[in-house]
Short mmCIF file of C-alpha atoms in Angstrom, two decimals:
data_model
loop_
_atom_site.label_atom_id
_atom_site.label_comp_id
_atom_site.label_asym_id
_atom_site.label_seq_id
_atom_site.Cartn_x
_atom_site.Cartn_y
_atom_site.Cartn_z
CA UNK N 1 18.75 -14.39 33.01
CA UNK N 2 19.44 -10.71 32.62
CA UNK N 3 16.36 -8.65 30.84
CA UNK N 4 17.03 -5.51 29.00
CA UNK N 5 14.11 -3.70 27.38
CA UNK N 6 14.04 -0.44 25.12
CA UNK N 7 11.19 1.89 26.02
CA UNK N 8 9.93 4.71 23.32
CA UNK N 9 8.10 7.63 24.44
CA UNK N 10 6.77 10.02 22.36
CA UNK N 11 3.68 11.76 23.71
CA UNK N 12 3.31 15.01 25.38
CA UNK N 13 0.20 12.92 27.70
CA UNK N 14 0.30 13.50 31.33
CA UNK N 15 -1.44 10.23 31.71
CA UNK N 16 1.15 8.23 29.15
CA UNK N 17 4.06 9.55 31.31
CA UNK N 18 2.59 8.56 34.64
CA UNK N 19 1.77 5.07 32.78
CA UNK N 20 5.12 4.51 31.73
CA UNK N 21 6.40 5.04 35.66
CA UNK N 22 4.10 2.52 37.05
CA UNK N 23 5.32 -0.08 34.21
CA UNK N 24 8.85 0.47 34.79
CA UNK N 25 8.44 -0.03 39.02
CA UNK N 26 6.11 -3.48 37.54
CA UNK N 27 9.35 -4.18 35.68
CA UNK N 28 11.84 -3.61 38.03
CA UNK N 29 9.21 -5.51 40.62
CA UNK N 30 8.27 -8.42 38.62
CA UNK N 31 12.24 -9.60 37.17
CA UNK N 32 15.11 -9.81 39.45
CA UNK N 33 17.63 -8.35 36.74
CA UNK N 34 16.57 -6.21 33.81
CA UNK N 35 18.18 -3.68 32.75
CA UNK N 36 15.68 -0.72 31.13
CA UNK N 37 16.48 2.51 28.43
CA UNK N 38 13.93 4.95 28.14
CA UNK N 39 14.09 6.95 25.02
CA UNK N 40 12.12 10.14 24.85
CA UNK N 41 11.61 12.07 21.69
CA UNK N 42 9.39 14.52 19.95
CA UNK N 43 6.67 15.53 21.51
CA UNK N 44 7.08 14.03 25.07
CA UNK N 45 10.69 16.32 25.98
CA UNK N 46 8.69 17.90 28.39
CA UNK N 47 8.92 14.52 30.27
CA UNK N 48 12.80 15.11 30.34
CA UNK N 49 13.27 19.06 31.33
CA UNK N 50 14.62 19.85 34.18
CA UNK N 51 11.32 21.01 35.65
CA UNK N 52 9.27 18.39 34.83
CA UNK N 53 6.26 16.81 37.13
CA UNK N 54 8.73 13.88 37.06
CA UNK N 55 11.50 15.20 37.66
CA UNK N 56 11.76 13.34 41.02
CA UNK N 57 10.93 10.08 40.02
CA UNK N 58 13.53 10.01 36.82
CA UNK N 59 15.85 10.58 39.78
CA UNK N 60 14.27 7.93 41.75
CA UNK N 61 14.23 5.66 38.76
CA UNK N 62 17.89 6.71 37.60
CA UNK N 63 19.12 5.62 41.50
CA UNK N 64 17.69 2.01 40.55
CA UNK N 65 19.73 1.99 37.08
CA UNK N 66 17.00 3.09 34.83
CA UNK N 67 18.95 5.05 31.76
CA UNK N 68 16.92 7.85 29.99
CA UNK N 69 17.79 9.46 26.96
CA UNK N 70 16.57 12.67 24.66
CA UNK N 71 16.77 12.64 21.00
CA UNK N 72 19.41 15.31 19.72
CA UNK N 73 17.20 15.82 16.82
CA UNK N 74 13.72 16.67 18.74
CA UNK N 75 16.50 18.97 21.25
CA UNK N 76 17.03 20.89 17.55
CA UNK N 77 13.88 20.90 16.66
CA UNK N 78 12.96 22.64 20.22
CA UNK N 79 16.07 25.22 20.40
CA UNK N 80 17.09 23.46 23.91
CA UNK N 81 20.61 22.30 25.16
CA UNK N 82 21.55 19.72 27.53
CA UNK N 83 21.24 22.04 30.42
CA UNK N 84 17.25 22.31 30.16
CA UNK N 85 17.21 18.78 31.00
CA UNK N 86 17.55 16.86 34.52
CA UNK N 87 21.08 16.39 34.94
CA UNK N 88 21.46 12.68 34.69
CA UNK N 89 19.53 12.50 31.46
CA UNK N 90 21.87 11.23 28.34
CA UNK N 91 21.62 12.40 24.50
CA UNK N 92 21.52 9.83 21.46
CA UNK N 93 21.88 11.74 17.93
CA UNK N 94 18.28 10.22 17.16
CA UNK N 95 16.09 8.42 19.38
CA UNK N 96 14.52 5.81 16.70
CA UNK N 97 17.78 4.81 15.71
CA UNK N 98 19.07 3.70 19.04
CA UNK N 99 15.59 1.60 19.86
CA UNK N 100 16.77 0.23 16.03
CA UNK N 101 20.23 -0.40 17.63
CA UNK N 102 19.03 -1.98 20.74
CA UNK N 103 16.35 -4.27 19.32
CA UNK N 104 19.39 -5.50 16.66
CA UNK N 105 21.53 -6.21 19.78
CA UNK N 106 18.30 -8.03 20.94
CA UNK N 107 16.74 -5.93 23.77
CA UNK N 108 12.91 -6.22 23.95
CA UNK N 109 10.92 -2.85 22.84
CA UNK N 110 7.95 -1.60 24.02
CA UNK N 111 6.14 1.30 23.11
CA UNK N 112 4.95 3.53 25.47
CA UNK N 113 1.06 4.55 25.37
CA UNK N 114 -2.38 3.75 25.22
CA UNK C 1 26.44 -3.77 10.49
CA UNK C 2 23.21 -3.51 8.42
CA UNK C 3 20.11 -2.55 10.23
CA UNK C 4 16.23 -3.32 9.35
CA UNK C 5 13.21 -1.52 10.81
CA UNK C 6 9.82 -2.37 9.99
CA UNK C 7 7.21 0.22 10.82
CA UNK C 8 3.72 0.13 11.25
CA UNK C 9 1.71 2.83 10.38
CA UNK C 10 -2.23 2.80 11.44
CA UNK C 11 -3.46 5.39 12.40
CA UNK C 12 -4.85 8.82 9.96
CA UNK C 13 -3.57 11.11 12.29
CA UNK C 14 -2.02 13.79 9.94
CA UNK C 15 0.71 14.86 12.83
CA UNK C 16 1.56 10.96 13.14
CA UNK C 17 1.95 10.55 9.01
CA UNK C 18 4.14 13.60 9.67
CA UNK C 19 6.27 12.29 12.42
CA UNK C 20 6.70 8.92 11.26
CA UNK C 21 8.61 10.59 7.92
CA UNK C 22 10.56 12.90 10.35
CA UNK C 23 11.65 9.30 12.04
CA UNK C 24 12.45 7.63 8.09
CA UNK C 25 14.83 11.02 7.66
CA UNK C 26 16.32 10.69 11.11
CA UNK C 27 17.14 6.98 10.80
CA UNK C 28 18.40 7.31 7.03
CA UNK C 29 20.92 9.93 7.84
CA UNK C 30 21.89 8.62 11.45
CA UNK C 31 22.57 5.10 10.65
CA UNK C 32 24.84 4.02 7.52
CA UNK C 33 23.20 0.93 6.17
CA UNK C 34 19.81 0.89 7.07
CA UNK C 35 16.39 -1.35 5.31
CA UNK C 36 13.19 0.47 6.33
CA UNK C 37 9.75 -1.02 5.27
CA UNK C 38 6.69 0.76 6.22
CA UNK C 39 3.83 -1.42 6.75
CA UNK C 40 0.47 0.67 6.27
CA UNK C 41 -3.30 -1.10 7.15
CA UNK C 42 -6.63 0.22 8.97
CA UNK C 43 -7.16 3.66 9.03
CA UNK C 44 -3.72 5.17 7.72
CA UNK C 45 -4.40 3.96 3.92
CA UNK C 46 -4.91 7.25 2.90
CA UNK C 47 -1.29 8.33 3.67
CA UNK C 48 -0.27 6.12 0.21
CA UNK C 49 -3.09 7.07 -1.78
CA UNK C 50 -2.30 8.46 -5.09
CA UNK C 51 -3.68 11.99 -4.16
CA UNK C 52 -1.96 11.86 -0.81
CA UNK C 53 -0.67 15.37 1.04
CA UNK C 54 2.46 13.21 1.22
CA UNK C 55 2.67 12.01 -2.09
CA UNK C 56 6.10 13.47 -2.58
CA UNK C 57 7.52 12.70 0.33
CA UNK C 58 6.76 8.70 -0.31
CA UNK C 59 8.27 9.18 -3.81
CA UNK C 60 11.41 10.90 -2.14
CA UNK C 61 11.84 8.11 0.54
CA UNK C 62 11.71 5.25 -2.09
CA UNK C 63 14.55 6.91 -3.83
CA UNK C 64 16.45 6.11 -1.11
CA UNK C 65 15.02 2.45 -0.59
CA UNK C 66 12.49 2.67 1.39
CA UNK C 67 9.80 0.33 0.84
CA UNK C 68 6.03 1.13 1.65
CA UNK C 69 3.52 -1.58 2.04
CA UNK C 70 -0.74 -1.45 2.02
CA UNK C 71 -2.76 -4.47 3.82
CA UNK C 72 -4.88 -5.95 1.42
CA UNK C 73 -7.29 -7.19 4.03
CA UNK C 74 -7.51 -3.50 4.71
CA UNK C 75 -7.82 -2.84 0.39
CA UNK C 76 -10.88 -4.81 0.57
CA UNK C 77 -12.23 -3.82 3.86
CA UNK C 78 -12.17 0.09 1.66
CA UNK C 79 -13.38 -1.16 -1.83
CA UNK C 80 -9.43 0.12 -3.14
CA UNK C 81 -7.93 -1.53 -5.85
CA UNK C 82 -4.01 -1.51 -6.61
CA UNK C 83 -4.43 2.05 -9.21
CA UNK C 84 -5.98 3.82 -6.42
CA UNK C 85 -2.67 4.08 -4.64
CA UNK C 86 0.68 5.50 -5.35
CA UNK C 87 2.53 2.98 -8.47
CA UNK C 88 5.79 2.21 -6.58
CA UNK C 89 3.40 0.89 -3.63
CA UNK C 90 3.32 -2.72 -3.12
CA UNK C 91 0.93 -5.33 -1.75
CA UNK C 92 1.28 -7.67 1.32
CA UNK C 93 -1.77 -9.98 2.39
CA UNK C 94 -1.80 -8.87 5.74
CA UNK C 95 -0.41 -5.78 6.98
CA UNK C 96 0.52 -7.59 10.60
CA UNK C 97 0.98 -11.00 9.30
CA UNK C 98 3.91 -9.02 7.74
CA UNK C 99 5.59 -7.57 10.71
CA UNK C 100 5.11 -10.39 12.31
CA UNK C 101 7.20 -12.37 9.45
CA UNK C 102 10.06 -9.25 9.24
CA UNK C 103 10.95 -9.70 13.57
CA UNK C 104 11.03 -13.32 12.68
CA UNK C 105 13.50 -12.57 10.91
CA UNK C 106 15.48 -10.39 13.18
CA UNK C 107 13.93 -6.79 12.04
CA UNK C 108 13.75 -4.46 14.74
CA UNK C 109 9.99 -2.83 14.78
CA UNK C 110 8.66 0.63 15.55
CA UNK C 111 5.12 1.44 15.58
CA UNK C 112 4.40 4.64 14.70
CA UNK C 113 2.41 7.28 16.69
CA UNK C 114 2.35 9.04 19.91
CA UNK B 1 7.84 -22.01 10.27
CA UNK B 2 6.02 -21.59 13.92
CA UNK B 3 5.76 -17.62 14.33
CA UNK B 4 4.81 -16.34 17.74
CA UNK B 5 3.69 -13.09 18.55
CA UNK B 6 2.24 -11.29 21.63
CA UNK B 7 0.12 -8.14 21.32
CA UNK B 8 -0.25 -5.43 24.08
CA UNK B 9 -3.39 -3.75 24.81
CA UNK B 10 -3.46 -1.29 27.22
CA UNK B 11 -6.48 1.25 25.89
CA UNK B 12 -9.82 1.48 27.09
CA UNK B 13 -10.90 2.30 23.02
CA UNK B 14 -13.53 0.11 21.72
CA UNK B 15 -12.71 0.80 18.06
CA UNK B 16 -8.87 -0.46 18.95
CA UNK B 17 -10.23 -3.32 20.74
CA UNK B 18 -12.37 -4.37 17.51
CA UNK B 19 -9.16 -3.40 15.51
CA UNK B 20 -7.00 -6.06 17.54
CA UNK B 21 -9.74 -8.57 16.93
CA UNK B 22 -9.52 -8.39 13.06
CA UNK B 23 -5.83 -7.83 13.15
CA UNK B 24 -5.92 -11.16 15.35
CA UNK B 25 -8.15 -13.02 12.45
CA UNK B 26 -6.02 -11.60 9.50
CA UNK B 27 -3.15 -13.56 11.49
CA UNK B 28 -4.55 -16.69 12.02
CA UNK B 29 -5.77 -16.36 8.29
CA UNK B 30 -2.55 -15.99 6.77
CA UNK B 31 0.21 -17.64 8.99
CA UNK B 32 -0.49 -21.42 9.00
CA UNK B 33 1.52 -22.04 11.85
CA UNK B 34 1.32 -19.32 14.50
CA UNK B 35 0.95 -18.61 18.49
CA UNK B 36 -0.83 -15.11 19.70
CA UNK B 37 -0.63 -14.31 22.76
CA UNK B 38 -2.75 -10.91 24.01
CA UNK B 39 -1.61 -9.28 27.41
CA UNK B 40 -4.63 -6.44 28.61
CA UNK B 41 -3.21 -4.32 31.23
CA UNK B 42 -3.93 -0.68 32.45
CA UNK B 43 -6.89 1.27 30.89
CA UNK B 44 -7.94 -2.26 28.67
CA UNK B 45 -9.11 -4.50 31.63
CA UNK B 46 -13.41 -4.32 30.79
CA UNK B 47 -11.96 -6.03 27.25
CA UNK B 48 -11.77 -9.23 29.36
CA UNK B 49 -14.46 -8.75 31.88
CA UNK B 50 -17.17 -11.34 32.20
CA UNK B 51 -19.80 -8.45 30.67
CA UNK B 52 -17.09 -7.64 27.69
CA UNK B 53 -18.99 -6.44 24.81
CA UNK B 54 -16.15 -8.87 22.86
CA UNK B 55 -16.89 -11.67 25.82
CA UNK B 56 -17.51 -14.25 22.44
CA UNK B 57 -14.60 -12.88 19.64
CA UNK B 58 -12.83 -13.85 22.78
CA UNK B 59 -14.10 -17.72 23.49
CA UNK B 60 -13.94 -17.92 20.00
CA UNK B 61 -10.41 -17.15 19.57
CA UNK B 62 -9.40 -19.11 22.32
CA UNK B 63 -10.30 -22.12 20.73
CA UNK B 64 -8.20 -21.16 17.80
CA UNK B 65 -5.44 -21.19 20.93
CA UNK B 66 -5.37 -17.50 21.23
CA UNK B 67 -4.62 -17.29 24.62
CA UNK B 68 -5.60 -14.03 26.96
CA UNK B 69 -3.91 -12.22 29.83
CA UNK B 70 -4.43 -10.07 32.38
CA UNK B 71 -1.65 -8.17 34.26
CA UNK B 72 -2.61 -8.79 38.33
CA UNK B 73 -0.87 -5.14 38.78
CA UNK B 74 -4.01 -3.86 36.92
CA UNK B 75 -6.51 -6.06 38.54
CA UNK B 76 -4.94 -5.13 42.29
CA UNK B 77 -5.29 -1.42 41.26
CA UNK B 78 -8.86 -1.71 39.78
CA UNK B 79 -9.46 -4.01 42.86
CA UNK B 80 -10.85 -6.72 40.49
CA UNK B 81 -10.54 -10.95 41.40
CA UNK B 82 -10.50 -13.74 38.55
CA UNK B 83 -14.16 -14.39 38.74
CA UNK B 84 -14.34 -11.10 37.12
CA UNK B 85 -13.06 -12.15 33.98
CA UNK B 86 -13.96 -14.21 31.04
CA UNK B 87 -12.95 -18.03 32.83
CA UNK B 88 -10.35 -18.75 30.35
CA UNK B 89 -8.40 -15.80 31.02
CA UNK B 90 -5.46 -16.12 32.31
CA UNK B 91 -2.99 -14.08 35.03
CA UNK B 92 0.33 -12.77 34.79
CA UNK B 93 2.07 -10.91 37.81
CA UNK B 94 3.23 -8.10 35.32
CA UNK B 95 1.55 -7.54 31.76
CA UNK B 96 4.75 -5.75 30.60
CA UNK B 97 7.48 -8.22 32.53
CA UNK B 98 5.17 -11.13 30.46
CA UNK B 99 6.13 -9.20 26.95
CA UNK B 100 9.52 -8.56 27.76
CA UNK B 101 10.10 -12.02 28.48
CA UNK B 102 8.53 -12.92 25.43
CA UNK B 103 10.55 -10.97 23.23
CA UNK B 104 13.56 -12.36 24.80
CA UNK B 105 12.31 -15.80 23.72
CA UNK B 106 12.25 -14.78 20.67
CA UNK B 107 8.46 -13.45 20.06
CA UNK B 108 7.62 -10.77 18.05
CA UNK B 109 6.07 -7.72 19.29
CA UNK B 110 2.72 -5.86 18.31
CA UNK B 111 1.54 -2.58 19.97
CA UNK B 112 -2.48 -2.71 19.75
CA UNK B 113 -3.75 0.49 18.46
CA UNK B 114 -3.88 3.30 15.69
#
């Protein structure tokens, strides 16, 4: 059975970022095939830039078929284009409407956070 | 296609009431045909008060269809009585007995917050 | 109607672990006919520890068939065995693998926390 799961996050927290790697590598651990979207909006874009903390392991993650996406909206909201972000990184015109999308096509959700 | 979101709101985090109406705008204007209930219980039941800072914006939204809910176990947990709260505001019997109903029925769900 | 719904709780908060616990009762209160599942991972563990503060909301639930996991990537990190726990706690490999699965059998989804 394939697994695909929607992730939200939207906090600027050091701690909620490194949380949401370590559940990802239990994910991609724990089910043979899953298939994981990461959509980051408002206030966690930092997550996302192109010199971010993470930037290395959103490349490691990306290698293993982990998708991440910014919301267009929080990008307007911050006065930043495409090219402030790590390279591989996707844009969806808002980032609550494609978790909306992907639940409707059935994908599990989970919100990142504490 | 017709979307539905359900979205529960509990927390009394000013910058989360604020967000979460950010989301209602994005999702309104990025998706066509689109059901949004908000689902608010525990500490966020002053966001639908009748002397809410977002008063206005809550009248706005259900213009457009968007449908706010208060908890009643959370009503009676605060000594609040229908009047106290917003008119177009309307009653469930439990705020998560609710959402848990709505992705029952296929409604995607978003919790608000960071 | 049988609903099912599993809750994540990943926080260390006492006031969202007594939140879950009446959000858990307003369930059981108003859905005649439902399954809860709650899967503690990361900062939540002590919820389920043999010295919980909540050790008997917890027996008590369970005899209402409110059954209680803990993710073995958060015990192996917190270095933690199962005599730790509350006895009738039980172990999943991954806490968020556990939800996703659950969703894709159909379970709704709640997010513990404000």
């Amino acid at each position: 059975m394939q697994y695909q799961v929607v992730i939200q996050l939207s906090s600027a927290d050091f701690t909620i970022h490194k949380g949401m790697l370590d559940q990802i590598s239990n994910l991609l651990n724990d089910l043979d095939d899953i298939k994981v979207e990461v959509v980051v909006h408002e206030e966690a874009y930092p997550f996302l830039l192109e010199n971010s903390y993470f930037n290395l392991h959103v490349l490691d993650l990306q290698k293993r078929a982990v998708q991440f996406y910014v919301c267009e909206n929080t990008m307007n909201a911050q006065h930043l284009i495409k090219s402030d972000f790590i390279p591989e990184v996707e844009m969806v015109s808002s980032g609550v409407a494609h978790i909306v999308k992907r639940q409707s096509e059935g994908w599990a959700y989970l919100k990142a956070g504490f």
